Amino acid sequence: MQCESGRGGVTFVPNGQDGPAAPTIDPEAVARQTAASMRLDGPKVAPPGTYVVGMPMWMWATRTPTTFGPATASATAGGVTVTATARVTRVRWAMGDDTTVTYLGPGTPYSRSREVTSSPDCGYLYERPSYEQLGDRCQGTATAYWTVTWTAPALNDGGTFTEARASATPPTSARSRSSTTDRLAGR
């Protein structure tokens, strides 16, 4: 007897023959579908600014459940429940000047009380002015790499995979010390 949808359907199987095969599911495929249903955003990056070439620039992304996690969701297929938990494990910053840097966390927000110091965990130094770039600005991206850990306890199975989500960073201007001093002095 095979029961479908709780209605007590009957499937006749002649003697000596195998019954219908149990449905097979790919728990990782279910986990990927579950992750696709979660809101996993790219980083919400700090506001743009004008930076002095050779001076420390602090980079950070606002930490929220949709930009860093953790986010958890479950789905059931073929009677098997798969639970997936996603969290950002690294952020890759493309700086707009052909340089990329990767950090393992969201960074630390800058405050004026820190004055001219390097970020303790996520910073950068522009080595040449942005007027050498097309459009006088450095336009970059920040890509969050979400590690999704999934489990299917009924199958004694589980694993991980990675999802990437990118956000454009606000255009940044990197100025030499003399051009910044001239601009501040009104020249």
mmCIF file of C-alpha atoms in Angstrom:
data_model
loop_
_atom_site.group_PDB
_atom_site.id
_atom_site.type_symbol
_atom_site.label_atom_id
_atom_site.label_comp_id
_atom_site.label_asym_id
_atom_site.label_seq_id
_atom_site.Cartn_x
_atom_site.Cartn_y
_atom_site.Cartn_z
ATOM 1 C CA MET A 1 0.000 0.000 0.000
ATOM 2 C CA GLN A 2 1.230 3.461 -0.840
ATOM 3 C CA CYS A 3 -0.379 6.431 0.866
ATOM 4 C CA GLU A 4 -0.209 9.739 -0.938
ATOM 5 C CA SER A 5 -1.498 13.051 0.367
ATOM 6 C CA GLY A 6 -3.093 11.260 3.322
ATOM 7 C CA ARG A 7 -5.836 9.781 1.107
ATOM 8 C CA GLY A 8 -4.848 6.130 1.454
ATOM 9 C CA GLY A 9 -4.186 5.454 -2.225
ATOM 10 C CA VAL A 10 -3.403 1.855 -3.130
ATOM 11 C CA THR A 11 -0.809 0.676 -5.630
ATOM 12 C CA PHE A 12 -1.062 -2.955 -6.774
ATOM 13 C CA VAL A 13 2.291 -4.772 -6.924
ATOM 14 C CA PRO A 14 2.214 -8.316 -8.359
ATOM 15 C CA ASN A 15 4.021 -11.029 -6.410
ATOM 16 C CA GLY A 16 7.755 -11.117 -7.032
ATOM 17 C CA GLN A 17 8.030 -7.536 -8.265
ATOM 18 C CA ASP A 18 9.503 -4.562 -6.476
ATOM 19 C CA GLY A 19 7.217 -1.819 -5.317
ATOM 20 C CA PRO A 20 7.617 1.775 -6.389
ATOM 21 C CA ALA A 21 10.916 3.311 -5.373
ATOM 22 C CA ALA A 22 10.936 5.762 -2.528
ATOM 23 C CA PRO A 23 11.366 9.295 -3.785
ATOM 24 C CA THR A 24 14.973 10.435 -3.706
ATOM 25 C CA ILE A 25 15.946 13.961 -2.880
ATOM 26 C CA ASP A 26 19.212 15.787 -3.163
ATOM 27 C CA PRO A 27 19.485 17.530 0.226
ATOM 28 C CA GLU A 28 22.115 19.978 -1.070
ATOM 29 C CA ALA A 29 19.747 21.029 -3.865
ATOM 30 C CA VAL A 30 17.051 21.625 -1.250
ATOM 31 C CA ALA A 31 19.581 23.588 0.838
ATOM 32 C CA ARG A 32 20.465 25.740 -2.198
ATOM 33 C CA GLN A 33 16.776 26.421 -2.833
ATOM 34 C CA THR A 34 16.383 27.305 0.842
ATOM 35 C CA ALA A 35 19.343 29.716 0.658
ATOM 36 C CA ALA A 36 17.863 31.265 -2.490
ATOM 37 C CA SER A 37 14.701 32.027 -0.499
ATOM 38 C CA MET A 38 16.683 33.888 2.187
ATOM 39 C CA ARG A 39 17.455 37.568 1.899
ATOM 40 C CA LEU A 40 21.243 37.556 1.598
ATOM 41 C CA ASP A 41 22.340 41.038 0.576
ATOM 42 C CA GLY A 42 25.645 42.530 -0.431
ATOM 43 C CA PRO A 43 27.365 44.715 2.154
ATOM 44 C CA LYS A 44 25.803 48.046 3.117
ATOM 45 C CA VAL A 45 28.977 50.081 2.898
ATOM 46 C CA ALA A 46 30.059 53.242 4.646
ATOM 47 C CA PRO A 47 29.423 56.650 3.086
ATOM 48 C CA PRO A 48 31.717 58.056 0.389
ATOM 49 C CA GLY A 49 34.408 60.513 1.124
ATOM 50 C CA THR A 50 37.512 62.282 -0.012
ATOM 51 C CA TYR A 51 40.701 60.665 1.174
ATOM 52 C CA VAL A 52 44.270 61.897 1.168
ATOM 53 C CA VAL A 53 46.739 59.755 -0.754
ATOM 54 C CA GLY A 54 48.928 57.910 1.725
ATOM 55 C CA MET A 55 46.566 58.453 4.662
ATOM 56 C CA PRO A 56 44.662 55.537 6.229
ATOM 57 C CA MET A 57 41.156 54.930 4.925
ATOM 58 C CA TRP A 58 38.744 53.007 7.129
ATOM 59 C CA MET A 59 36.279 50.659 5.452
ATOM 60 C CA TRP A 60 33.268 49.065 7.072
ATOM 61 C CA ALA A 61 29.891 47.600 6.298
ATOM 62 C CA THR A 62 26.855 47.930 8.508
ATOM 63 C CA ARG A 63 26.159 44.619 10.250
ATOM 64 C CA THR A 64 22.521 43.512 9.889
ATOM 65 C CA PRO A 65 20.908 40.055 9.621
ATOM 66 C CA THR A 66 20.558 40.533 5.842
ATOM 67 C CA THR A 67 24.085 41.863 5.268
ATOM 68 C CA PHE A 68 26.108 39.630 7.610
ATOM 69 C CA GLY A 69 23.726 37.065 9.088
ATOM 70 C CA PRO A 70 23.264 34.681 10.527
ATOM 71 C CA ALA A 71 20.116 33.874 8.573
ATOM 72 C CA THR A 72 18.431 30.486 8.975
ATOM 73 C CA ALA A 73 15.636 28.801 7.027
ATOM 74 C CA SER A 74 14.289 25.280 6.603
ATOM 75 C CA ALA A 75 12.497 23.430 3.823
ATOM 76 C CA THR A 76 11.000 19.961 3.579
ATOM 77 C CA ALA A 77 11.054 17.793 0.465
ATOM 78 C CA GLY A 78 10.163 14.113 0.214
ATOM 79 C CA GLY A 79 9.602 14.043 3.965
ATOM 80 C CA VAL A 80 13.153 15.251 4.661
ATOM 81 C CA THR A 81 13.734 18.598 6.362
ATOM 82 C CA VAL A 82 16.846 20.528 5.432
ATOM 83 C CA THR A 83 17.988 23.483 7.534
ATOM 84 C CA ALA A 84 20.411 26.053 6.129
ATOM 85 C CA THR A 85 22.242 28.771 8.054
ATOM 86 C CA ALA A 86 24.094 31.523 6.173
ATOM 87 C CA ARG A 87 26.674 33.953 7.505
ATOM 88 C CA VAL A 88 29.248 36.202 5.871
ATOM 89 C CA THR A 89 32.754 34.822 6.317
ATOM 90 C CA ARG A 90 34.682 37.386 4.264
ATOM 91 C CA VAL A 91 34.256 40.598 2.278
ATOM 92 C CA ARG A 92 36.312 41.319 -0.833
ATOM 93 C CA TRP A 93 36.743 45.015 -1.570
ATOM 94 C CA ALA A 94 37.619 46.079 -5.132
ATOM 95 C CA MET A 95 38.997 49.552 -4.540
ATOM 96 C CA GLY A 96 38.428 51.035 -7.993
ATOM 97 C CA ASP A 97 42.156 51.419 -8.631
ATOM 98 C CA ASP A 98 42.815 47.818 -9.777
ATOM 99 C CA THR A 99 43.482 46.700 -6.195
ATOM 100 C CA THR A 100 41.455 44.231 -4.139
ATOM 101 C CA VAL A 101 41.660 43.498 -0.433
ATOM 102 C CA THR A 102 39.811 40.831 1.560
ATOM 103 C CA TYR A 103 38.827 41.019 5.219
ATOM 104 C CA LEU A 104 37.087 38.495 7.468
ATOM 105 C CA GLY A 105 34.621 40.836 9.156
ATOM 106 C CA PRO A 106 32.552 43.970 8.626
ATOM 107 C CA GLY A 107 35.309 46.357 9.677
ATOM 108 C CA THR A 108 35.213 49.025 12.378
ATOM 109 C CA PRO A 109 33.345 52.306 11.840
ATOM 110 C CA TYR A 110 35.588 55.360 11.875
ATOM 111 C CA SER A 111 35.096 58.091 14.426
ATOM 112 C CA ARG A 112 36.893 61.443 14.526
ATOM 113 C CA SER A 113 38.252 60.608 17.987
ATOM 114 C CA ARG A 114 40.550 58.070 16.311
ATOM 115 C CA GLU A 115 42.169 60.853 14.275
ATOM 116 C CA VAL A 116 44.736 59.705 11.687
ATOM 117 C CA THR A 117 45.200 56.052 12.591
ATOM 118 C CA SER A 118 44.925 52.866 10.605
ATOM 119 C CA SER A 119 41.808 50.764 10.928
ATOM 120 C CA PRO A 120 42.343 47.880 13.345
ATOM 121 C CA ASP A 121 40.750 45.393 10.951
ATOM 122 C CA CYS A 122 39.688 46.768 7.551
ATOM 123 C CA GLY A 123 41.544 49.618 5.915
ATOM 124 C CA TYR A 124 43.304 50.793 2.807
ATOM 125 C CA LEU A 125 45.830 53.373 1.613
ATOM 126 C CA TYR A 126 45.386 54.935 -1.821
ATOM 127 C CA GLU A 127 48.819 55.308 -3.372
ATOM 128 C CA ARG A 128 47.920 57.666 -6.211
ATOM 129 C CA PRO A 129 45.300 60.382 -6.727
ATOM 130 C CA SER A 130 41.947 59.499 -8.237
ATOM 131 C CA TYR A 131 42.320 62.182 -10.935
ATOM 132 C CA GLU A 132 44.570 59.592 -12.577
ATOM 133 C CA GLN A 133 41.450 57.388 -12.838
ATOM 134 C CA LEU A 134 38.756 57.762 -15.454
ATOM 135 C CA GLY A 135 36.124 60.157 -14.101
ATOM 136 C CA ASP A 136 38.276 61.482 -11.234
ATOM 137 C CA ARG A 137 36.721 58.943 -8.849
ATOM 138 C CA CYS A 138 37.458 55.401 -7.700
ATOM 139 C CA GLN A 139 34.295 53.319 -8.090
ATOM 140 C CA GLY A 140 34.569 49.932 -6.460
ATOM 141 C CA THR A 141 32.545 47.031 -5.166
ATOM 142 C CA ALA A 142 32.281 45.150 -1.915
ATOM 143 C CA THR A 143 31.408 41.460 -2.273
ATOM 144 C CA ALA A 144 30.158 39.480 0.707
ATOM 145 C CA TYR A 145 30.848 35.747 0.644
ATOM 146 C CA TRP A 146 28.100 33.936 2.523
ATOM 147 C CA THR A 147 29.011 30.479 3.816
ATOM 148 C CA VAL A 148 25.858 28.375 3.944
ATOM 149 C CA THR A 149 25.974 25.399 6.319
ATOM 150 C CA TRP A 150 23.158 22.898 5.847
ATOM 151 C CA THR A 151 21.976 19.788 7.645
ATOM 152 C CA ALA A 152 19.512 17.024 6.815
ATOM 153 C CA PRO A 153 19.378 15.066 10.096
ATOM 154 C CA ALA A 154 16.984 12.381 8.779
ATOM 155 C CA LEU A 155 19.593 11.478 6.134
ATOM 156 C CA ASN A 156 22.560 12.001 8.461
ATOM 157 C CA ASP A 157 23.860 14.437 5.849
ATOM 158 C CA GLY A 158 25.120 18.006 5.704
ATOM 159 C CA GLY A 159 27.652 20.279 4.091
ATOM 160 C CA THR A 160 28.572 23.826 3.095
ATOM 161 C CA PHE A 161 28.602 25.967 -0.010
ATOM 162 C CA THR A 162 29.252 29.641 -0.718
ATOM 163 C CA GLU A 163 27.013 32.373 -2.134
ATOM 164 C CA ALA A 164 28.385 35.772 -3.216
ATOM 165 C CA ARG A 165 26.505 39.089 -3.111
ATOM 166 C CA ALA A 166 28.033 42.369 -4.318
ATOM 167 C CA SER A 167 27.282 46.025 -3.663
ATOM 168 C CA ALA A 168 28.742 49.030 -5.437
ATOM 169 C CA THR A 169 30.776 51.212 -3.136
ATOM 170 C CA PRO A 170 30.089 54.945 -3.242
ATOM 171 C CA PRO A 171 32.505 56.793 -5.536
ATOM 172 C CA THR A 172 35.599 57.786 -3.610
ATOM 173 C CA SER A 173 37.981 60.596 -4.361
ATOM 174 C CA ALA A 174 41.649 60.224 -3.444
ATOM 175 C CA ARG A 175 43.535 63.527 -3.441
ATOM 176 C CA SER A 176 47.160 64.397 -2.998
ATOM 177 C CA ARG A 177 48.006 66.392 0.095
ATOM 178 C CA SER A 178 48.607 69.609 -1.856
ATOM 179 C CA SER A 179 45.320 69.438 -3.810
ATOM 180 C CA THR A 180 43.403 68.728 -0.589
ATOM 181 C CA THR A 181 45.122 71.620 1.209
ATOM 182 C CA ASP A 182 44.389 73.916 -1.770
ATOM 183 C CA ARG A 183 40.731 72.843 -1.855
ATOM 184 C CA LEU A 184 40.319 73.372 1.907
ATOM 185 C CA ALA A 185 41.995 76.784 1.634
ATOM 186 C CA GLY A 186 39.602 77.784 -1.174
ATOM 187 C CA ARG A 187 42.244 77.858 -3.925
#
